[in-house]
Amino acid sequence: MSLAVLVLIVTFIVLLVLNVPVAFCMGIATVLAMLVVDLMYGGMPAFVAVAHKMATGIDEFSLLAIPFFILSGLFMGHGGIARRLIDFANVLVGRFKGGLAFVNIVTCMLFGAISGSAAAAVSSVGGFMVPLMNKMGYDRDFNAAVTVTAATTGLLIPPSNVMIVYSLATGGIVSIAAIFIAGVLPGVLVGLGLILVSGFISVKHNYGKGESFSFEEGFIRFLGALPALGLVIVVIGGILLGWFTATEASAIAVLYAAILAFIYKEVKLKELPGIFLQCGVMTSVVFLLIATSMAMSWLMAEENLPQTITAQLLSLSDNKVIILLIINLILLAVGTFMDMTPAVLIFTPIFLPVVKQFGISPLHFGIIIIMNLCIGLCTPPVGTCLFLGCGIAETSVTKVMKHILPFYAAMIITLLICTYIPELATWLPGLLKLT
């Protein structure tokens, strides 16, 4: 290991321990490591080199999709979409024992797919469902656990910003359309796993069932949710039919969501500046993470760190099952303290050469890395969804942890199934001739 890599890793870890924001951890660590390179070998000044790599790292046309999908998600969040999806999900699964937990999970899957944001799903769906479940006698901490874990399914079911980031991290080897479609079956499988766990717990604790609806009422509620569900059909269908690229689809999604929000009369003109400001803030955070991650990844590549790690892992075992298990364990650990975007950008170029040695598809590996990091959103100390869900449920992380453990088990089991059955990720893209 070179001195520059040592400085990079040690600085990054120390800054993380000091609770410095991840983007600054990566930027500062990269600059210090580059100073070492500059002093030892000369060349481009460290600050100039890092600034150049940060700027070129986000100079990608495909990244324009991120702010557009963020904005469409905000329109959906402010536009009363969650309530209409909850009504529709209630028709589908509300009649069963523990029905409100099922409604919560199904709604999170639908809303997360539409908004592309786990945090938005926790806020929009949890803000309505958790108080309702509390009122109907469900345990408050169980309600928080259901919402927090279910919200992550929207990052697997397209469209998803983190999938766009993964496509960038592979250097375009994996298309955005292919990774979008690859996430459908794993995302649904995670949702079914969570439903099984919540059903078992609901029966054990005698949580009541929800409402039953007549066919007419169910059809009316379906019609109410249909325009919202149409966003996914328009975006994914348009991409698959070749009508527009993923980036163009994101702009269509903004227009569709804005029109829908105004039709529902849930968004007023005076609210638009606030929505645009929120989008700008969220976009700037994401792009700063991407910029510093790209600079850090470039330095690691220059220092041959991916090749070194590949050689070390291959020296441990030549068994694909063991290597995938080790990578999963590392990614699960990484997810507990690092945001998804930088983790994808940093660890994709490190582990992708390893899995390629075993003939594993980059498309399949993308689903593996995203599923691992989704679990990290629900785990302390960084777990964004966990803390947000606890805040909405007005409870503490300590109390929720006891209830969330069975859901962790379901997510990890599903992760292992998708890890060792690659067809779950590759079958649909292959069927649609995206690979």
Coordinates of C-alpha atoms in Angstrom, one line a residue:
M1 CA 0.0 0.0 0.0
S2 CA 1.4 3.4 -1.0
L3 CA 1.8 6.3 1.3
A4 CA -0.9 8.3 -0.6
V5 CA -3.4 5.5 -0.2
L6 CA -2.6 5.2 3.5
V7 CA -3.1 8.9 4.0
L8 CA -6.3 8.7 2.1
I9 CA -7.8 5.9 4.1
V10 CA -6.6 7.1 7.5
T11 CA -7.8 10.7 6.9
F12 CA -11.2 9.5 5.7
I13 CA -11.7 7.2 8.7
V14 CA -10.6 9.8 11.2
L15 CA -12.9 12.5 9.7
L16 CA -15.8 10.0 9.7
V17 CA -15.2 9.2 13.4
L18 CA -15.2 13.0 14.0
N19 CA -18.7 13.1 12.4
V20 CA -17.6 15.3 9.5
P21 CA -20.1 15.1 6.6
V22 CA -19.2 12.3 4.2
A23 CA -18.7 14.6 1.2
F24 CA -16.1 16.7 3.1
C25 CA -14.4 13.5 4.4
M26 CA -13.8 12.3 0.9
G27 CA -12.8 15.7 -0.5
I28 CA -10.3 16.5 2.3
A29 CA -8.9 13.0 2.3
T30 CA -8.4 13.1 -1.4
V31 CA -6.7 16.5 -1.3
L32 CA -4.3 15.4 1.5
A33 CA -3.4 12.2 -0.4
M34 CA -2.9 14.2 -3.6
L35 CA -0.5 16.6 -1.7
V36 CA 1.6 13.5 -0.8
V37 CA 1.6 12.5 -4.5
D38 CA 2.5 16.0 -5.4
L39 CA 5.4 16.2 -3.0
M40 CA 6.7 12.8 -3.9
Y41 CA 6.3 12.8 -7.7
G42 CA 5.4 16.4 -8.7
G43 CA 2.9 16.9 -11.5
M44 CA -0.4 18.8 -11.3
P45 CA -0.9 20.7 -8.0
A46 CA -3.1 18.8 -5.6
F47 CA -5.9 21.4 -5.3
V48 CA -6.0 21.8 -9.1
A49 CA -6.1 18.1 -9.7
V50 CA -8.9 17.4 -7.2
A51 CA -10.9 20.3 -8.5
H52 CA -10.5 19.2 -12.1
K53 CA -11.6 15.6 -11.2
M54 CA -14.6 16.9 -9.2
A55 CA -15.7 19.0 -12.1
T56 CA -15.2 16.4 -14.8
G57 CA -16.8 13.8 -12.6
I58 CA -20.2 15.4 -12.7
D59 CA -19.9 16.5 -16.3
E60 CA -22.1 13.7 -17.5
F61 CA -25.3 14.1 -19.5
S62 CA -27.0 11.2 -17.8
L63 CA -26.7 12.9 -14.4
L64 CA -29.2 15.5 -15.5
A65 CA -31.8 12.8 -14.7
I66 CA -31.1 13.1 -11.0
P67 CA -32.4 16.6 -10.4
F68 CA -35.4 15.9 -12.7
F69 CA -36.3 12.8 -10.8
I70 CA -35.8 14.6 -7.5
L71 CA -38.2 17.4 -8.7
S72 CA -40.8 14.9 -9.9
G73 CA -40.6 13.1 -6.6
L74 CA -41.2 16.4 -4.7
F75 CA -44.2 17.2 -6.9
M76 CA -45.5 13.7 -6.1
G77 CA -44.8 14.2 -2.4
H78 CA -46.6 17.5 -2.2
G79 CA -49.4 16.5 -4.6
G80 CA -51.5 14.2 -2.4
I81 CA -50.2 11.1 -4.2
A82 CA -49.4 9.1 -1.1
R83 CA -52.9 9.3 0.2
R84 CA -54.4 8.0 -3.1
L85 CA -51.8 5.2 -3.2
I86 CA -52.7 4.3 0.4
D87 CA -56.4 4.1 -0.5
F88 CA -55.5 1.8 -3.4
A89 CA -53.2 -0.4 -1.3
N90 CA -55.9 -0.7 1.3
V91 CA -58.2 -2.2 -1.4
L92 CA -55.5 -4.8 -2.3
V93 CA -54.3 -6.0 1.1
G94 CA -56.1 -4.1 3.8
R95 CA -58.6 -6.9 4.5
F96 CA -56.1 -9.3 5.8
K97 CA -54.8 -9.8 9.4
G98 CA -52.3 -7.1 10.0
G99 CA -53.7 -5.4 7.0
L100 CA -52.5 -1.9 7.8
A101 CA -48.9 -3.2 7.9
F102 CA -49.4 -4.7 4.5
V103 CA -50.9 -1.4 3.2
N104 CA -47.9 0.4 4.6
I105 CA -45.5 -1.9 2.8
V106 CA -47.3 -1.9 -0.5
T107 CA -47.8 1.9 -0.5
C108 CA -44.1 2.4 0.2
M109 CA -43.2 0.1 -2.7
L110 CA -45.6 2.1 -5.0
F111 CA -44.6 5.5 -3.7
G112 CA -40.9 4.8 -3.6
A113 CA -41.0 3.6 -7.2
I114 CA -42.8 6.8 -8.2
S115 CA -40.6 9.2 -6.2
G116 CA -37.3 7.2 -6.4
S117 CA -36.5 8.3 -2.8
A118 CA -36.6 6.2 0.3
A119 CA -36.6 9.2 2.6
A120 CA -39.6 10.7 0.7
A121 CA -41.5 7.4 1.1
V122 CA -40.8 7.4 4.9
S123 CA -42.0 11.0 5.2
S124 CA -45.0 10.8 2.9
V125 CA -46.3 7.3 3.7
G126 CA -45.1 7.1 7.2
G127 CA -46.6 10.5 8.1
F128 CA -50.0 9.2 7.3
M129 CA -49.8 5.5 8.0
V130 CA -47.9 5.5 11.4
P131 CA -50.5 7.6 13.2
L132 CA -53.3 5.5 11.6
M133 CA -51.7 2.3 12.7
N134 CA -51.1 3.7 16.2
K135 CA -54.8 4.6 16.4
M136 CA -55.8 1.0 15.4
G137 CA -53.8 -0.6 18.1
Y138 CA -50.6 -1.5 16.3
D139 CA -47.4 -1.1 18.4
R140 CA -45.7 2.3 17.6
D141 CA -42.2 0.8 17.4
F142 CA -43.4 -2.0 15.1
N143 CA -45.1 0.7 12.9
A144 CA -41.8 2.6 12.6
A145 CA -39.9 -0.6 11.7
V146 CA -42.3 -1.5 8.9
T147 CA -42.2 2.0 7.4
V148 CA -38.4 2.3 7.6
T149 CA -37.6 -1.0 5.9
A150 CA -40.4 -0.9 3.3
A151 CA -39.3 2.6 2.2
T152 CA -36.1 1.1 0.8
T153 CA -37.9 -1.0 -1.8
G154 CA -38.4 2.1 -3.9
L155 CA -34.6 2.3 -4.5
L156 CA -34.8 -1.1 -6.3
I157 CA -38.1 -0.6 -8.1
P158 CA -37.5 1.9 -10.9
P159 CA -36.9 4.8 -11.5
S160 CA -34.2 5.2 -8.9
N161 CA -31.4 7.8 -8.7
V162 CA -28.9 5.4 -7.2
M163 CA -29.3 3.2 -10.2
I164 CA -28.3 6.1 -12.4
V165 CA -25.2 6.6 -10.2
Y166 CA -24.3 2.9 -10.5
S167 CA -24.5 3.2 -14.3
L168 CA -22.1 6.1 -14.1
A169 CA -19.8 4.2 -11.8
T170 CA -19.5 1.3 -14.3
G171 CA -18.4 3.7 -17.0
G172 CA -21.5 3.0 -19.0
I173 CA -21.0 -0.7 -19.2
V174 CA -24.5 -1.1 -17.6
S175 CA -27.2 1.0 -19.2
I176 CA -29.7 2.9 -17.1
A177 CA -32.6 1.1 -18.8
A178 CA -31.1 -2.3 -18.0
I179 CA -30.4 -1.6 -14.3
F180 CA -33.9 0.0 -13.9
I181 CA -35.6 -3.2 -15.2
A182 CA -33.1 -5.5 -13.3
G183 CA -34.4 -4.1 -10.0
V184 CA -38.0 -4.9 -10.4
L185 CA -38.0 -8.6 -9.3
P186 CA -35.6 -8.1 -6.4
G187 CA -37.6 -5.1 -5.2
V188 CA -40.8 -7.0 -5.3
L189 CA -39.1 -9.9 -3.5
V190 CA -37.9 -7.7 -0.7
G191 CA -41.4 -6.3 -0.3
L192 CA -42.9 -9.8 -0.1
G193 CA -40.3 -10.8 2.5
L194 CA -41.3 -7.8 4.6
I195 CA -45.0 -8.7 4.2
L196 CA -44.3 -12.2 5.4
V197 CA -42.5 -10.9 8.5
S198 CA -45.2 -8.3 9.3
G199 CA -47.9 -10.9 8.8
F200 CA -46.3 -13.3 11.2
I201 CA -45.9 -10.6 13.8
S202 CA -49.4 -9.3 13.3
V203 CA -50.9 -12.8 13.9
K204 CA -48.7 -13.3 17.0
H205 CA -49.8 -10.0 18.5
N206 CA -53.3 -10.1 17.2
Y207 CA -53.1 -6.9 15.2
G208 CA -56.5 -6.3 13.6
K209 CA -57.4 -6.4 9.9
G210 CA -58.3 -3.3 8.0
E211 CA -61.4 -2.6 5.9
S212 CA -63.1 -4.6 3.2
F213 CA -64.4 -2.9 0.1
S214 CA -67.0 -3.5 -2.5
F215 CA -65.9 -4.0 -6.0
E216 CA -67.3 -0.5 -6.9
E217 CA -65.4 1.2 -4.1
G218 CA -62.2 -0.7 -4.9
F219 CA -62.5 0.3 -8.6
I220 CA -63.0 4.0 -7.7
R221 CA -59.9 3.9 -5.5
F222 CA -58.0 2.2 -8.3
L223 CA -59.0 5.0 -10.7
G224 CA -57.9 7.6 -8.1
A225 CA -54.4 6.0 -7.9
L226 CA -54.1 5.2 -11.6
P227 CA -52.8 8.6 -12.7
A228 CA -50.0 8.3 -10.1
L229 CA -49.1 4.8 -11.2
G230 CA -49.1 6.1 -14.7
L231 CA -45.9 7.9 -14.0
V232 CA -43.9 4.6 -13.8
I233 CA -45.7 3.3 -16.9
V234 CA -44.8 6.5 -18.9
V235 CA -41.2 6.6 -17.7
I236 CA -40.3 2.9 -18.0
G237 CA -42.5 2.3 -21.0
G238 CA -41.1 5.3 -22.9
I239 CA -37.5 4.1 -22.2
L240 CA -38.2 0.5 -23.2
L241 CA -40.0 1.6 -26.4
G242 CA -37.2 3.9 -27.4
W243 CA -39.3 7.0 -27.3
F244 CA -36.8 8.8 -25.1
T245 CA -33.6 8.2 -23.0
A246 CA -33.6 7.9 -19.2
T247 CA -32.5 11.5 -19.0
E248 CA -35.3 12.7 -21.3
A249 CA -37.7 10.4 -19.3
S250 CA -36.8 12.3 -16.1
A251 CA -37.9 15.6 -17.7
I252 CA -41.1 14.0 -18.9
A253 CA -41.6 12.8 -15.3
V254 CA -41.4 16.3 -14.0
L255 CA -44.0 17.6 -16.4
Y256 CA -46.3 14.6 -15.7
A257 CA -46.0 15.0 -11.9
A258 CA -46.5 18.8 -12.0
I259 CA -49.6 18.5 -14.1
L260 CA -50.9 15.8 -11.8
A261 CA -50.2 17.8 -8.7
F262 CA -52.2 20.8 -10.1
I263 CA -55.0 18.6 -11.3
Y264 CA -55.4 17.2 -7.8
K265 CA -55.2 20.8 -6.6
E266 CA -52.7 19.9 -3.9
V267 CA -49.9 22.2 -5.1
K268 CA -50.5 25.9 -5.4
L269 CA -48.4 28.4 -7.5
K270 CA -47.1 30.1 -4.4
E271 CA -45.6 26.8 -3.2
L272 CA -43.5 26.4 -6.4
P273 CA -40.5 28.5 -5.2
G274 CA -40.2 26.4 -2.1
I275 CA -40.4 23.2 -4.1
F276 CA -37.7 24.4 -6.5
L277 CA -35.5 25.5 -3.6
Q278 CA -35.8 22.1 -1.9
C279 CA -34.9 20.4 -5.2
G280 CA -31.9 22.7 -5.6
V281 CA -30.7 21.9 -2.0
M282 CA -31.1 18.1 -2.5
T283 CA -29.5 18.2 -5.9
S284 CA -26.5 20.1 -4.6
V285 CA -26.0 17.6 -1.8
V286 CA -26.1 14.7 -4.2
F287 CA -23.8 16.3 -6.8
L288 CA -21.2 17.3 -4.1
L289 CA -21.2 13.7 -3.0
I290 CA -20.8 12.5 -6.6
A291 CA -18.0 15.0 -7.3
T292 CA -15.9 14.2 -4.3
S293 CA -16.6 10.4 -4.8
M294 CA -15.4 10.6 -8.4
A295 CA -12.2 12.4 -7.3
M296 CA -11.5 9.9 -4.6
S297 CA -12.2 7.0 -7.0
W298 CA -9.9 8.4 -9.6
L299 CA -7.0 8.7 -7.0
M300 CA -7.6 5.1 -5.9
A301 CA -7.5 3.9 -9.5
E302 CA -4.2 5.9 -10.1
E303 CA -2.7 4.2 -7.1
N304 CA -3.9 0.8 -8.3
L305 CA -6.0 0.1 -5.2
P306 CA -8.7 -1.8 -7.1
Q307 CA -6.2 -4.2 -8.6
T308 CA -4.6 -4.7 -5.2
I309 CA -7.9 -5.5 -3.5
T310 CA -8.8 -7.8 -6.4
A311 CA -5.6 -9.7 -5.9
Q312 CA -6.0 -9.9 -2.2
L313 CA -9.6 -11.2 -2.4
L314 CA -8.7 -13.7 -5.1
S315 CA -5.9 -15.0 -2.8
L316 CA -8.4 -15.7 -0.1
S317 CA -10.5 -18.1 -2.1
D318 CA -11.2 -19.1 -5.6
N319 CA -14.8 -20.0 -4.6
K320 CA -17.4 -17.6 -6.1
V321 CA -19.8 -18.3 -3.2
I322 CA -17.2 -17.3 -0.6
I323 CA -16.1 -14.2 -2.5
L324 CA -19.6 -13.0 -2.9
L325 CA -20.3 -13.6 0.8
I326 CA -17.2 -11.6 1.7
I327 CA -18.2 -8.7 -0.6
N328 CA -21.7 -8.7 0.9
L329 CA -20.3 -8.5 4.4
I330 CA -18.1 -5.6 3.5
L331 CA -20.9 -3.7 1.8
L332 CA -23.2 -4.3 4.7
A333 CA -20.6 -2.8 7.0
V334 CA -20.0 0.1 4.6
G335 CA -23.7 0.8 4.5
T336 CA -23.9 1.4 8.2
F337 CA -21.7 4.5 8.1
M338 CA -21.7 5.8 4.5
D339 CA -24.4 7.3 2.3
M340 CA -25.5 5.2 -0.8
T341 CA -24.2 7.6 -3.5
P342 CA -20.5 7.8 -2.5
A343 CA -20.5 4.1 -1.5
V344 CA -21.7 3.1 -5.0
L345 CA -19.2 5.3 -6.7
I346 CA -16.2 4.2 -4.5
F347 CA -16.9 0.5 -4.2
T348 CA -18.2 -0.3 -7.7
P349 CA -14.8 0.2 -9.3
I350 CA -13.1 -1.7 -6.5
F351 CA -15.3 -4.8 -6.5
L352 CA -16.5 -4.9 -10.1
P353 CA -13.1 -6.3 -11.4
V354 CA -13.3 -9.0 -8.7
V355 CA -16.8 -10.3 -9.6
K356 CA -15.9 -10.1 -13.3
Q357 CA -13.1 -12.7 -12.6
F358 CA -15.9 -15.1 -11.6
G359 CA -18.1 -14.3 -14.6
I360 CA -20.7 -12.4 -12.6
S361 CA -22.6 -9.9 -14.7
P362 CA -22.1 -6.2 -13.8
L363 CA -25.9 -5.9 -14.0
H364 CA -26.3 -8.5 -11.4
F365 CA -23.6 -7.0 -9.2
G366 CA -25.4 -3.6 -9.4
I367 CA -28.5 -5.1 -7.7
I368 CA -26.3 -6.8 -5.1
I369 CA -24.5 -3.5 -4.1
I370 CA -27.8 -1.5 -4.1
M371 CA -29.6 -4.2 -1.9
N372 CA -26.7 -4.2 0.6
L373 CA -26.7 -0.4 0.8
C374 CA -30.5 -0.3 1.2
I375 CA -30.1 -2.3 4.4
G376 CA -27.6 0.4 5.5
L377 CA -30.3 3.0 5.3
C378 CA -32.1 1.2 8.2
T379 CA -29.1 0.6 10.4
P380 CA -27.3 3.0 12.9
P381 CA -25.2 5.0 13.2
V382 CA -26.0 6.7 9.9
G383 CA -29.3 5.1 8.8
T384 CA -31.1 8.0 7.2
C385 CA -34.5 6.2 7.0
L386 CA -34.2 4.8 10.5
F387 CA -33.8 8.2 12.2
L388 CA -36.4 9.8 10.0
G389 CA -38.9 7.0 10.7
C390 CA -38.2 7.2 14.5
G391 CA -38.8 11.0 14.3
I392 CA -42.1 10.5 12.5
A393 CA -43.3 7.8 14.9
E394 CA -42.1 9.9 17.9
T395 CA -40.0 7.0 19.3
S396 CA -36.4 6.2 19.8
V397 CA -33.9 4.1 17.8
T398 CA -33.3 1.9 20.8
K399 CA -36.9 0.9 21.1
V400 CA -37.3 0.4 17.3
M401 CA -34.2 -1.8 17.0
K402 CA -35.9 -4.7 18.8
H403 CA -38.8 -4.7 16.4
I404 CA -36.7 -4.1 13.3
L405 CA -34.5 -7.2 13.7
P406 CA -36.9 -9.6 12.0
F407 CA -37.2 -7.2 9.1
Y408 CA -33.4 -7.1 8.8
A409 CA -33.4 -10.9 8.7
A410 CA -36.0 -10.8 5.8
M411 CA -33.9 -8.3 3.9
I412 CA -30.7 -10.2 4.3
I413 CA -32.3 -13.5 3.3
T414 CA -33.6 -11.8 0.2
L415 CA -30.2 -10.3 -0.5
L416 CA -28.6 -13.8 -0.3
I417 CA -31.3 -15.2 -2.6
C418 CA -30.7 -12.5 -5.2
T419 CA -26.9 -12.8 -4.8
Y420 CA -26.9 -16.5 -5.6
I421 CA -29.7 -16.6 -8.1
P422 CA -28.5 -14.1 -10.7
E423 CA -31.5 -14.7 -13.0
L424 CA -33.7 -12.7 -10.6
A425 CA -31.7 -9.6 -11.8
T426 CA -30.8 -10.6 -15.3
W427 CA -33.9 -12.4 -16.6
L428 CA -36.2 -9.4 -17.3
P429 CA -33.5 -7.2 -18.9
G430 CA -32.5 -10.2 -21.1
L431 CA -36.2 -10.8 -22.0
L432 CA -36.5 -7.2 -23.1
K433 CA -33.1 -7.4 -24.9
L434 CA -31.5 -4.7 -22.8
T435 CA -28.3 -6.7 -22.2

